[in-house]
Amino acid sequence: MIPLTHTTVFSKLDEIQDTALVQLVYVSSLTLGSRLSATIFEDVEAYARDYNQQQGITGTLCYGNGHFLQCIEGEKAKVSALTQRIFADSRHKNVEVLLLQGINQRSFVDWRMRLLFLERWLWSPATKKQAAQLSPFLPFAPHDWSPERTEQFLQIIKTFETLPHIKAAGITYNALGNMFRHIAAPHQAFLVVQAFLSALLVVALILLYL
């Protein structure tokens, strides 16, 4: 199944009964400005907590490897309004909906929108033991997930008793490092060749003046 974009997600919502509970799962990537912000996760969590409590929205927000995955659940009209806000949010990009369906009951009943960091190197020993089931989903790259894989992931994380609680600054530095890794990776061969040629040039100049 091809992920839903802004142009198709609302057509899909129209097919669901107006009185239904709706579950929507989307993925996105942090923008450069957001990766440089030391408070991005605190800001997102605070906004989600206040808004979701008012609107009766529940779910979970996951972050790892520069990507967000958020599951939101609630009345169709409320989910539709929040989806508009999500697509318009300039703090992230490449927004795609992996899963959109009517549901009989919520998988996540806590309106505080639990925040789960999928940065394994920052987890506590207790978290690592609890989250061992997540190994098949790491490194976190949810843009390529199928609806079935997305549901498998949700089934695992909804059973977690304790979620990782990590300082936002550490996550921000990791996001920044991840950004540089992705910038450098496509040019590694070029950089290696340039370094080799530079070394040859230095050797040639030394030999020339000996």
JSON list of C-alpha atoms in Angstrom, two decimals:
[
{"chain": "A", "resi": 1, "resn": "MET", "atom": "CA", "xyz": [0.00, 0.00, 0.00]},
{"chain": "A", "resi": 2, "resn": "ILE", "atom": "CA", "xyz": [1.30, 3.48, -0.93]},
{"chain": "A", "resi": 3, "resn": "PRO", "atom": "CA", "xyz": [1.38, 5.87, 2.07]},
{"chain": "A", "resi": 4, "resn": "LEU", "atom": "CA", "xyz": [-1.38, 8.49, 2.04]},
{"chain": "A", "resi": 5, "resn": "THR", "atom": "CA", "xyz": [-0.42, 12.12, 1.46]},
{"chain": "A", "resi": 6, "resn": "HIS", "atom": "CA", "xyz": [-2.30, 15.36, 2.10]},
{"chain": "A", "resi": 7, "resn": "THR", "atom": "CA", "xyz": [-4.21, 15.02, -1.17]},
{"chain": "A", "resi": 8, "resn": "THR", "atom": "CA", "xyz": [-5.55, 11.54, -0.42]},
{"chain": "A", "resi": 9, "resn": "VAL", "atom": "CA", "xyz": [-5.88, 11.22, 3.35]},
{"chain": "A", "resi": 10, "resn": "PHE", "atom": "CA", "xyz": [-9.02, 13.33, 3.62]},
{"chain": "A", "resi": 11, "resn": "SER", "atom": "CA", "xyz": [-10.71, 11.37, 0.83]},
{"chain": "A", "resi": 12, "resn": "LYS", "atom": "CA", "xyz": [-9.99, 8.26, 2.87]},
{"chain": "A", "resi": 13, "resn": "LEU", "atom": "CA", "xyz": [-11.45, 9.91, 5.97]},
{"chain": "A", "resi": 14, "resn": "ASP", "atom": "CA", "xyz": [-14.66, 10.67, 4.05]},
{"chain": "A", "resi": 15, "resn": "GLU", "atom": "CA", "xyz": [-15.16, 6.91, 3.60]},
{"chain": "A", "resi": 16, "resn": "ILE", "atom": "CA", "xyz": [-15.29, 6.38, 7.38]},
{"chain": "A", "resi": 17, "resn": "GLN", "atom": "CA", "xyz": [-18.56, 6.88, 9.28]},
{"chain": "A", "resi": 18, "resn": "ASP", "atom": "CA", "xyz": [-18.86, 10.24, 11.01]},
{"chain": "A", "resi": 19, "resn": "THR", "atom": "CA", "xyz": [-19.65, 8.59, 14.37]},
{"chain": "A", "resi": 20, "resn": "ALA", "atom": "CA", "xyz": [-16.67, 6.24, 14.27]},
{"chain": "A", "resi": 21, "resn": "LEU", "atom": "CA", "xyz": [-13.54, 6.29, 16.38]},
{"chain": "A", "resi": 22, "resn": "VAL", "atom": "CA", "xyz": [-10.56, 6.74, 14.09]},
{"chain": "A", "resi": 23, "resn": "GLN", "atom": "CA", "xyz": [-6.93, 5.67, 14.35]},
{"chain": "A", "resi": 24, "resn": "LEU", "atom": "CA", "xyz": [-4.39, 7.50, 12.20]},
{"chain": "A", "resi": 25, "resn": "VAL", "atom": "CA", "xyz": [-0.66, 6.81, 12.09]},
{"chain": "A", "resi": 26, "resn": "TYR", "atom": "CA", "xyz": [1.65, 9.16, 10.25]},
{"chain": "A", "resi": 27, "resn": "VAL", "atom": "CA", "xyz": [5.40, 9.50, 9.81]},
{"chain": "A", "resi": 28, "resn": "SER", "atom": "CA", "xyz": [7.51, 12.56, 9.12]},
{"chain": "A", "resi": 29, "resn": "SER", "atom": "CA", "xyz": [11.07, 13.89, 9.30]},
{"chain": "A", "resi": 30, "resn": "LEU", "atom": "CA", "xyz": [12.43, 16.77, 11.34]},
{"chain": "A", "resi": 31, "resn": "THR", "atom": "CA", "xyz": [13.37, 19.90, 9.40]},
{"chain": "A", "resi": 32, "resn": "LEU", "atom": "CA", "xyz": [16.87, 21.36, 9.71]},
{"chain": "A", "resi": 33, "resn": "GLY", "atom": "CA", "xyz": [15.59, 24.11, 12.01]},
{"chain": "A", "resi": 34, "resn": "SER", "atom": "CA", "xyz": [13.91, 21.58, 14.29]},
{"chain": "A", "resi": 35, "resn": "ARG", "atom": "CA", "xyz": [17.07, 19.48, 14.51]},
{"chain": "A", "resi": 36, "resn": "LEU", "atom": "CA", "xyz": [18.94, 22.52, 15.73]},
{"chain": "A", "resi": 37, "resn": "SER", "atom": "CA", "xyz": [16.31, 23.33, 18.37]},
{"chain": "A", "resi": 38, "resn": "ALA", "atom": "CA", "xyz": [17.16, 22.17, 21.90]},
{"chain": "A", "resi": 39, "resn": "THR", "atom": "CA", "xyz": [13.51, 22.34, 22.98]},
{"chain": "A", "resi": 40, "resn": "ILE", "atom": "CA", "xyz": [11.74, 20.74, 20.01]},
{"chain": "A", "resi": 41, "resn": "PHE", "atom": "CA", "xyz": [10.64, 17.62, 21.90]},
{"chain": "A", "resi": 42, "resn": "GLU", "atom": "CA", "xyz": [9.56, 19.49, 25.00]},
{"chain": "A", "resi": 43, "resn": "ASP", "atom": "CA", "xyz": [7.55, 21.88, 22.83]},
{"chain": "A", "resi": 44, "resn": "VAL", "atom": "CA", "xyz": [5.87, 19.09, 20.87]},
{"chain": "A", "resi": 45, "resn": "GLU", "atom": "CA", "xyz": [5.05, 17.10, 23.99]},
{"chain": "A", "resi": 46, "resn": "ALA", "atom": "CA", "xyz": [3.64, 20.13, 25.84]},
{"chain": "A", "resi": 47, "resn": "TYR", "atom": "CA", "xyz": [1.47, 21.15, 22.90]},
{"chain": "A", "resi": 48, "resn": "ALA", "atom": "CA", "xyz": [0.19, 17.60, 22.34]},
{"chain": "A", "resi": 49, "resn": "ARG", "atom": "CA", "xyz": [-0.62, 17.18, 26.03]},
{"chain": "A", "resi": 50, "resn": "ASP", "atom": "CA", "xyz": [-2.74, 20.33, 26.22]},
{"chain": "A", "resi": 51, "resn": "TYR", "atom": "CA", "xyz": [-4.44, 19.99, 22.84]},
{"chain": "A", "resi": 52, "resn": "ASN", "atom": "CA", "xyz": [-5.21, 16.29, 23.15]},
{"chain": "A", "resi": 53, "resn": "GLN", "atom": "CA", "xyz": [-6.75, 16.65, 26.59]},
{"chain": "A", "resi": 54, "resn": "GLN", "atom": "CA", "xyz": [-9.12, 19.30, 25.25]},
{"chain": "A", "resi": 55, "resn": "GLN", "atom": "CA", "xyz": [-10.03, 17.33, 22.12]},
{"chain": "A", "resi": 56, "resn": "GLY", "atom": "CA", "xyz": [-10.23, 13.81, 23.53]},
{"chain": "A", "resi": 57, "resn": "ILE", "atom": "CA", "xyz": [-7.28, 12.62, 21.44]},
{"chain": "A", "resi": 58, "resn": "THR", "atom": "CA", "xyz": [-5.12, 9.73, 22.67]},
{"chain": "A", "resi": 59, "resn": "GLY", "atom": "CA", "xyz": [-2.09, 8.02, 21.20]},
{"chain": "A", "resi": 60, "resn": "THR", "atom": "CA", "xyz": [1.68, 7.91, 21.22]},
{"chain": "A", "resi": 61, "resn": "LEU", "atom": "CA", "xyz": [4.52, 9.88, 19.64]},
{"chain": "A", "resi": 62, "resn": "CYS", "atom": "CA", "xyz": [7.75, 8.10, 18.71]},
{"chain": "A", "resi": 63, "resn": "TYR", "atom": "CA", "xyz": [11.04, 9.62, 17.62]},
{"chain": "A", "resi": 64, "resn": "GLY", "atom": "CA", "xyz": [14.23, 8.06, 16.33]},
{"chain": "A", "resi": 65, "resn": "ASN", "atom": "CA", "xyz": [16.85, 8.47, 13.62]},
{"chain": "A", "resi": 66, "resn": "GLY", "atom": "CA", "xyz": [15.48, 11.89, 12.66]},
{"chain": "A", "resi": 67, "resn": "HIS", "atom": "CA", "xyz": [11.93, 10.61, 12.14]},
{"chain": "A", "resi": 68, "resn": "PHE", "atom": "CA", "xyz": [8.61, 10.94, 13.91]},
{"chain": "A", "resi": 69, "resn": "LEU", "atom": "CA", "xyz": [5.87, 8.31, 14.04]},
{"chain": "A", "resi": 70, "resn": "GLN", "atom": "CA", "xyz": [2.66, 9.38, 15.73]},
{"chain": "A", "resi": 71, "resn": "CYS", "atom": "CA", "xyz": [-0.49, 7.41, 16.38]},
{"chain": "A", "resi": 72, "resn": "ILE", "atom": "CA", "xyz": [-3.58, 9.49, 17.13]},
{"chain": "A", "resi": 73, "resn": "GLU", "atom": "CA", "xyz": [-6.98, 8.13, 18.11]},
{"chain": "A", "resi": 74, "resn": "GLY", "atom": "CA", "xyz": [-10.28, 9.89, 18.64]},
{"chain": "A", "resi": 75, "resn": "GLU", "atom": "CA", "xyz": [-13.57, 10.97, 17.10]},
{"chain": "A", "resi": 76, "resn": "LYS", "atom": "CA", "xyz": [-13.43, 11.33, 13.34]},
{"chain": "A", "resi": 77, "resn": "ALA", "atom": "CA", "xyz": [-14.00, 15.10, 13.34]},
{"chain": "A", "resi": 78, "resn": "LYS", "atom": "CA", "xyz": [-11.31, 15.64, 16.00]},
{"chain": "A", "resi": 79, "resn": "VAL", "atom": "CA", "xyz": [-8.77, 13.46, 14.18]},
{"chain": "A", "resi": 80, "resn": "SER", "atom": "CA", "xyz": [-9.54, 15.23, 10.90]},
{"chain": "A", "resi": 81, "resn": "ALA", "atom": "CA", "xyz": [-8.93, 18.66, 12.47]},
{"chain": "A", "resi": 82, "resn": "LEU", "atom": "CA", "xyz": [-5.68, 17.52, 14.06]},
{"chain": "A", "resi": 83, "resn": "THR", "atom": "CA", "xyz": [-4.53, 16.01, 10.77]},
{"chain": "A", "resi": 84, "resn": "GLN", "atom": "CA", "xyz": [-4.92, 19.42, 9.12]},
{"chain": "A", "resi": 85, "resn": "ARG", "atom": "CA", "xyz": [-2.66, 20.90, 11.79]},
{"chain": "A", "resi": 86, "resn": "ILE", "atom": "CA", "xyz": [-0.11, 18.12, 11.36]},
{"chain": "A", "resi": 87, "resn": "PHE", "atom": "CA", "xyz": [0.24, 18.65, 7.63]},
{"chain": "A", "resi": 88, "resn": "ALA", "atom": "CA", "xyz": [0.55, 22.42, 8.15]},
{"chain": "A", "resi": 89, "resn": "ASP", "atom": "CA", "xyz": [3.22, 22.14, 10.89]},
{"chain": "A", "resi": 90, "resn": "SER", "atom": "CA", "xyz": [6.49, 23.61, 9.56]},
{"chain": "A", "resi": 91, "resn": "ARG", "atom": "CA", "xyz": [8.62, 21.81, 12.17]},
{"chain": "A", "resi": 92, "resn": "HIS", "atom": "CA", "xyz": [8.59, 18.61, 10.14]},
{"chain": "A", "resi": 93, "resn": "LYS", "atom": "CA", "xyz": [8.45, 17.51, 6.49]},
{"chain": "A", "resi": 94, "resn": "ASN", "atom": "CA", "xyz": [7.76, 14.45, 4.30]},
{"chain": "A", "resi": 95, "resn": "VAL", "atom": "CA", "xyz": [4.51, 13.75, 6.14]},
{"chain": "A", "resi": 96, "resn": "GLU", "atom": "CA", "xyz": [2.89, 10.47, 5.08]},
{"chain": "A", "resi": 97, "resn": "VAL", "atom": "CA", "xyz": [0.01, 8.51, 6.61]},
{"chain": "A", "resi": 98, "resn": "LEU", "atom": "CA", "xyz": [0.81, 4.81, 7.02]},
{"chain": "A", "resi": 99, "resn": "LEU", "atom": "CA", "xyz": [-2.44, 3.70, 8.64]},
{"chain": "A", "resi": 100, "resn": "LEU", "atom": "CA", "xyz": [-5.95, 5.17, 8.70]},
{"chain": "A", "resi": 101, "resn": "GLN", "atom": "CA", "xyz": [-8.93, 3.16, 9.87]},
{"chain": "A", "resi": 102, "resn": "GLY", "atom": "CA", "xyz": [-12.06, 3.11, 11.96]},
{"chain": "A", "resi": 103, "resn": "ILE", "atom": "CA", "xyz": [-11.63, 1.28, 15.28]},
{"chain": "A", "resi": 104, "resn": "ASN", "atom": "CA", "xyz": [-13.93, -0.18, 17.95]},
{"chain": "A", "resi": 105, "resn": "GLN", "atom": "CA", "xyz": [-11.70, 0.80, 20.88]},
{"chain": "A", "resi": 106, "resn": "ARG", "atom": "CA", "xyz": [-8.54, 2.77, 21.50]},
{"chain": "A", "resi": 107, "resn": "SER", "atom": "CA", "xyz": [-5.13, 1.13, 21.75]},
{"chain": "A", "resi": 108, "resn": "PHE", "atom": "CA", "xyz": [-3.80, 4.09, 23.74]},
{"chain": "A", "resi": 109, "resn": "VAL", "atom": "CA", "xyz": [-6.10, 5.50, 26.41]},
{"chain": "A", "resi": 110, "resn": "ASP", "atom": "CA", "xyz": [-3.73, 8.09, 27.90]},
{"chain": "A", "resi": 111, "resn": "TRP", "atom": "CA", "xyz": [-4.46, 11.58, 26.55]},
{"chain": "A", "resi": 112, "resn": "ARG", "atom": "CA", "xyz": [-0.97, 12.75, 27.58]},
{"chain": "A", "resi": 113, "resn": "MET", "atom": "CA", "xyz": [0.36, 11.34, 24.28]},
{"chain": "A", "resi": 114, "resn": "ARG", "atom": "CA", "xyz": [3.19, 9.15, 25.52]},
{"chain": "A", "resi": 115, "resn": "LEU", "atom": "CA", "xyz": [6.56, 10.10, 24.06]},
{"chain": "A", "resi": 116, "resn": "LEU", "atom": "CA", "xyz": [8.82, 7.18, 23.11]},
{"chain": "A", "resi": 117, "resn": "PHE", "atom": "CA", "xyz": [12.43, 7.80, 22.06]},
{"chain": "A", "resi": 118, "resn": "LEU", "atom": "CA", "xyz": [13.84, 5.12, 19.78]},
{"chain": "A", "resi": 119, "resn": "GLU", "atom": "CA", "xyz": [17.48, 6.05, 20.31]},
{"chain": "A", "resi": 120, "resn": "ARG", "atom": "CA", "xyz": [18.84, 2.84, 21.78]},
{"chain": "A", "resi": 121, "resn": "TRP", "atom": "CA", "xyz": [22.22, 4.26, 22.83]},
{"chain": "A", "resi": 122, "resn": "LEU", "atom": "CA", "xyz": [20.44, 6.61, 25.27]},
{"chain": "A", "resi": 123, "resn": "TRP", "atom": "CA", "xyz": [18.19, 4.00, 26.89]},
{"chain": "A", "resi": 124, "resn": "SER", "atom": "CA", "xyz": [18.55, 2.93, 30.50]},
{"chain": "A", "resi": 125, "resn": "PRO", "atom": "CA", "xyz": [19.28, -0.77, 31.24]},
{"chain": "A", "resi": 126, "resn": "ALA", "atom": "CA", "xyz": [15.66, -1.26, 32.34]},
{"chain": "A", "resi": 127, "resn": "THR", "atom": "CA", "xyz": [14.40, 0.28, 29.12]},
{"chain": "A", "resi": 128, "resn": "LYS", "atom": "CA", "xyz": [16.72, -1.86, 27.00]},
{"chain": "A", "resi": 129, "resn": "LYS", "atom": "CA", "xyz": [15.36, -5.01, 28.65]},
{"chain": "A", "resi": 130, "resn": "GLN", "atom": "CA", "xyz": [11.76, -3.94, 28.17]},
{"chain": "A", "resi": 131, "resn": "ALA", "atom": "CA", "xyz": [12.25, -2.76, 24.60]},
{"chain": "A", "resi": 132, "resn": "ALA", "atom": "CA", "xyz": [14.16, -5.78, 23.31]},
{"chain": "A", "resi": 133, "resn": "GLN", "atom": "CA", "xyz": [11.14, -6.60, 21.14]},
{"chain": "A", "resi": 134, "resn": "LEU", "atom": "CA", "xyz": [11.78, -3.42, 19.15]},
{"chain": "A", "resi": 135, "resn": "SER", "atom": "CA", "xyz": [15.08, -4.66, 17.68]},
{"chain": "A", "resi": 136, "resn": "PRO", "atom": "CA", "xyz": [13.47, -5.65, 14.34]},
{"chain": "A", "resi": 137, "resn": "PHE", "atom": "CA", "xyz": [12.24, -2.06, 13.97]},
{"chain": "A", "resi": 138, "resn": "LEU", "atom": "CA", "xyz": [15.64, -0.42, 14.53]},
{"chain": "A", "resi": 139, "resn": "PRO", "atom": "CA", "xyz": [17.32, 1.61, 13.19]},
{"chain": "A", "resi": 140, "resn": "PHE", "atom": "CA", "xyz": [14.07, 3.53, 13.04]},
{"chain": "A", "resi": 141, "resn": "ALA", "atom": "CA", "xyz": [13.02, 4.14, 9.40]},
{"chain": "A", "resi": 142, "resn": "PRO", "atom": "CA", "xyz": [9.19, 4.10, 9.40]},
{"chain": "A", "resi": 143, "resn": "HIS", "atom": "CA", "xyz": [8.63, 5.79, 6.04]},
{"chain": "A", "resi": 144, "resn": "ASP", "atom": "CA", "xyz": [8.99, 2.41, 4.32]},
{"chain": "A", "resi": 145, "resn": "TRP", "atom": "CA", "xyz": [6.67, 0.49, 6.66]},
{"chain": "A", "resi": 146, "resn": "SER", "atom": "CA", "xyz": [3.59, -1.34, 5.45]},
{"chain": "A", "resi": 147, "resn": "PRO", "atom": "CA", "xyz": [0.28, -1.09, 7.35]},
{"chain": "A", "resi": 148, "resn": "GLU", "atom": "CA", "xyz": [0.93, -4.59, 8.73]},
{"chain": "A", "resi": 149, "resn": "ARG", "atom": "CA", "xyz": [4.38, -3.67, 10.03]},
{"chain": "A", "resi": 150, "resn": "THR", "atom": "CA", "xyz": [2.97, -0.48, 11.51]},
{"chain": "A", "resi": 151, "resn": "GLU", "atom": "CA", "xyz": [0.31, -2.43, 13.40]},
{"chain": "A", "resi": 152, "resn": "GLN", "atom": "CA", "xyz": [2.92, -4.90, 14.68]},
{"chain": "A", "resi": 153, "resn": "PHE", "atom": "CA", "xyz": [4.95, -1.99, 16.05]},
{"chain": "A", "resi": 154, "resn": "LEU", "atom": "CA", "xyz": [1.91, -0.47, 17.77]},
{"chain": "A", "resi": 155, "resn": "GLN", "atom": "CA", "xyz": [0.98, -3.80, 19.35]},
{"chain": "A", "resi": 156, "resn": "ILE", "atom": "CA", "xyz": [4.43, -3.97, 20.94]},
{"chain": "A", "resi": 157, "resn": "ILE", "atom": "CA", "xyz": [4.74, -0.45, 22.28]},
{"chain": "A", "resi": 158, "resn": "LYS", "atom": "CA", "xyz": [1.24, -0.28, 23.74]},
{"chain": "A", "resi": 159, "resn": "THR", "atom": "CA", "xyz": [2.26, -2.95, 26.28]},
{"chain": "A", "resi": 160, "resn": "PHE", "atom": "CA", "xyz": [5.23, -0.98, 27.62]},
{"chain": "A", "resi": 161, "resn": "GLU", "atom": "CA", "xyz": [4.96, -0.28, 31.32]},
{"chain": "A", "resi": 162, "resn": "THR", "atom": "CA", "xyz": [7.67, 2.37, 31.51]},
{"chain": "A", "resi": 163, "resn": "LEU", "atom": "CA", "xyz": [8.70, 4.64, 28.66]},
{"chain": "A", "resi": 164, "resn": "PRO", "atom": "CA", "xyz": [12.22, 6.02, 28.19]},
{"chain": "A", "resi": 165, "resn": "HIS", "atom": "CA", "xyz": [12.60, 9.48, 29.69]},
{"chain": "A", "resi": 166, "resn": "ILE", "atom": "CA", "xyz": [15.56, 11.19, 28.11]},
{"chain": "A", "resi": 167, "resn": "LYS", "atom": "CA", "xyz": [16.81, 14.78, 28.19]},
{"chain": "A", "resi": 168, "resn": "ALA", "atom": "CA", "xyz": [15.83, 16.61, 25.03]},
{"chain": "A", "resi": 169, "resn": "ALA", "atom": "CA", "xyz": [19.33, 18.05, 24.60]},
{"chain": "A", "resi": 170, "resn": "GLY", "atom": "CA", "xyz": [20.83, 14.59, 24.18]},
{"chain": "A", "resi": 171, "resn": "ILE", "atom": "CA", "xyz": [18.25, 13.72, 21.56]},
{"chain": "A", "resi": 172, "resn": "THR", "atom": "CA", "xyz": [18.86, 17.00, 19.75]},
{"chain": "A", "resi": 173, "resn": "TYR", "atom": "CA", "xyz": [22.58, 16.38, 19.52]},
{"chain": "A", "resi": 174, "resn": "ASN", "atom": "CA", "xyz": [21.94, 12.90, 18.23]},
{"chain": "A", "resi": 175, "resn": "ALA", "atom": "CA", "xyz": [19.51, 14.27, 15.62]},
{"chain": "A", "resi": 176, "resn": "LEU", "atom": "CA", "xyz": [22.14, 16.77, 14.53]},
{"chain": "A", "resi": 177, "resn": "GLY", "atom": "CA", "xyz": [24.76, 14.06, 14.29]},
{"chain": "A", "resi": 178, "resn": "ASN", "atom": "CA", "xyz": [22.37, 11.92, 12.29]},
{"chain": "A", "resi": 179, "resn": "MET", "atom": "CA", "xyz": [21.83, 14.83, 9.91]},
{"chain": "A", "resi": 180, "resn": "PHE", "atom": "CA", "xyz": [25.57, 15.17, 9.27]},
{"chain": "A", "resi": 181, "resn": "ARG", "atom": "CA", "xyz": [25.84, 11.42, 8.77]},
{"chain": "A", "resi": 182, "resn": "HIS", "atom": "CA", "xyz": [23.20, 11.52, 6.06]},
{"chain": "A", "resi": 183, "resn": "ILE", "atom": "CA", "xyz": [24.88, 14.50, 4.40]},
{"chain": "A", "resi": 184, "resn": "ALA", "atom": "CA", "xyz": [28.31, 12.91, 4.44]},
{"chain": "A", "resi": 185, "resn": "ALA", "atom": "CA", "xyz": [27.35, 9.34, 3.54]},
{"chain": "A", "resi": 186, "resn": "PRO", "atom": "CA", "xyz": [26.54, 9.92, -0.17]},
{"chain": "A", "resi": 187, "resn": "HIS", "atom": "CA", "xyz": [29.88, 11.70, -0.59]},
{"chain": "A", "resi": 188, "resn": "GLN", "atom": "CA", "xyz": [32.14, 9.27, 1.23]},
{"chain": "A", "resi": 189, "resn": "ALA", "atom": "CA", "xyz": [33.73, 7.92, -1.94]},
{"chain": "A", "resi": 190, "resn": "PHE", "atom": "CA", "xyz": [34.42, 11.44, -3.18]},
{"chain": "A", "resi": 191, "resn": "LEU", "atom": "CA", "xyz": [35.96, 12.44, 0.14]},
{"chain": "A", "resi": 192, "resn": "VAL", "atom": "CA", "xyz": [38.20, 9.36, 0.22]},
{"chain": "A", "resi": 193, "resn": "VAL", "atom": "CA", "xyz": [39.45, 10.03, -3.31]},
{"chain": "A", "resi": 194, "resn": "GLN", "atom": "CA", "xyz": [40.10, 13.68, -2.52]},
{"chain": "A", "resi": 195, "resn": "ALA", "atom": "CA", "xyz": [42.00, 12.76, 0.63]},
{"chain": "A", "resi": 196, "resn": "PHE", "atom": "CA", "xyz": [44.14, 10.26, -1.32]},
{"chain": "A", "resi": 197, "resn": "LEU", "atom": "CA", "xyz": [44.94, 12.80, -4.06]},
{"chain": "A", "resi": 198, "resn": "SER", "atom": "CA", "xyz": [45.79, 15.43, -1.44]},
{"chain": "A", "resi": 199, "resn": "ALA", "atom": "CA", "xyz": [48.18, 13.01, 0.21]},
{"chain": "A", "resi": 200, "resn": "LEU", "atom": "CA", "xyz": [49.84, 12.27, -3.14]},
{"chain": "A", "resi": 201, "resn": "LEU", "atom": "CA", "xyz": [50.20, 15.98, -3.77]},
{"chain": "A", "resi": 202, "resn": "VAL", "atom": "CA", "xyz": [51.92, 16.50, -0.43]},
{"chain": "A", "resi": 203, "resn": "VAL", "atom": "CA", "xyz": [54.31, 13.61, -1.12]},
{"chain": "A", "resi": 204, "resn": "ALA", "atom": "CA", "xyz": [55.08, 14.99, -4.61]},
{"chain": "A", "resi": 205, "resn": "LEU", "atom": "CA", "xyz": [55.87, 18.45, -3.20]},
{"chain": "A", "resi": 206, "resn": "ILE", "atom": "CA", "xyz": [58.16, 16.97, -0.56]},
{"chain": "A", "resi": 207, "resn": "LEU", "atom": "CA", "xyz": [60.03, 14.93, -3.17]},
{"chain": "A", "resi": 208, "resn": "LEU", "atom": "CA", "xyz": [60.28, 17.97, -5.45]},
{"chain": "A", "resi": 209, "resn": "TYR", "atom": "CA", "xyz": [62.07, 20.07, -2.88]},
{"chain": "A", "resi": 210, "resn": "LEU", "atom": "CA", "xyz": [64.35, 17.37, -1.49]}
]
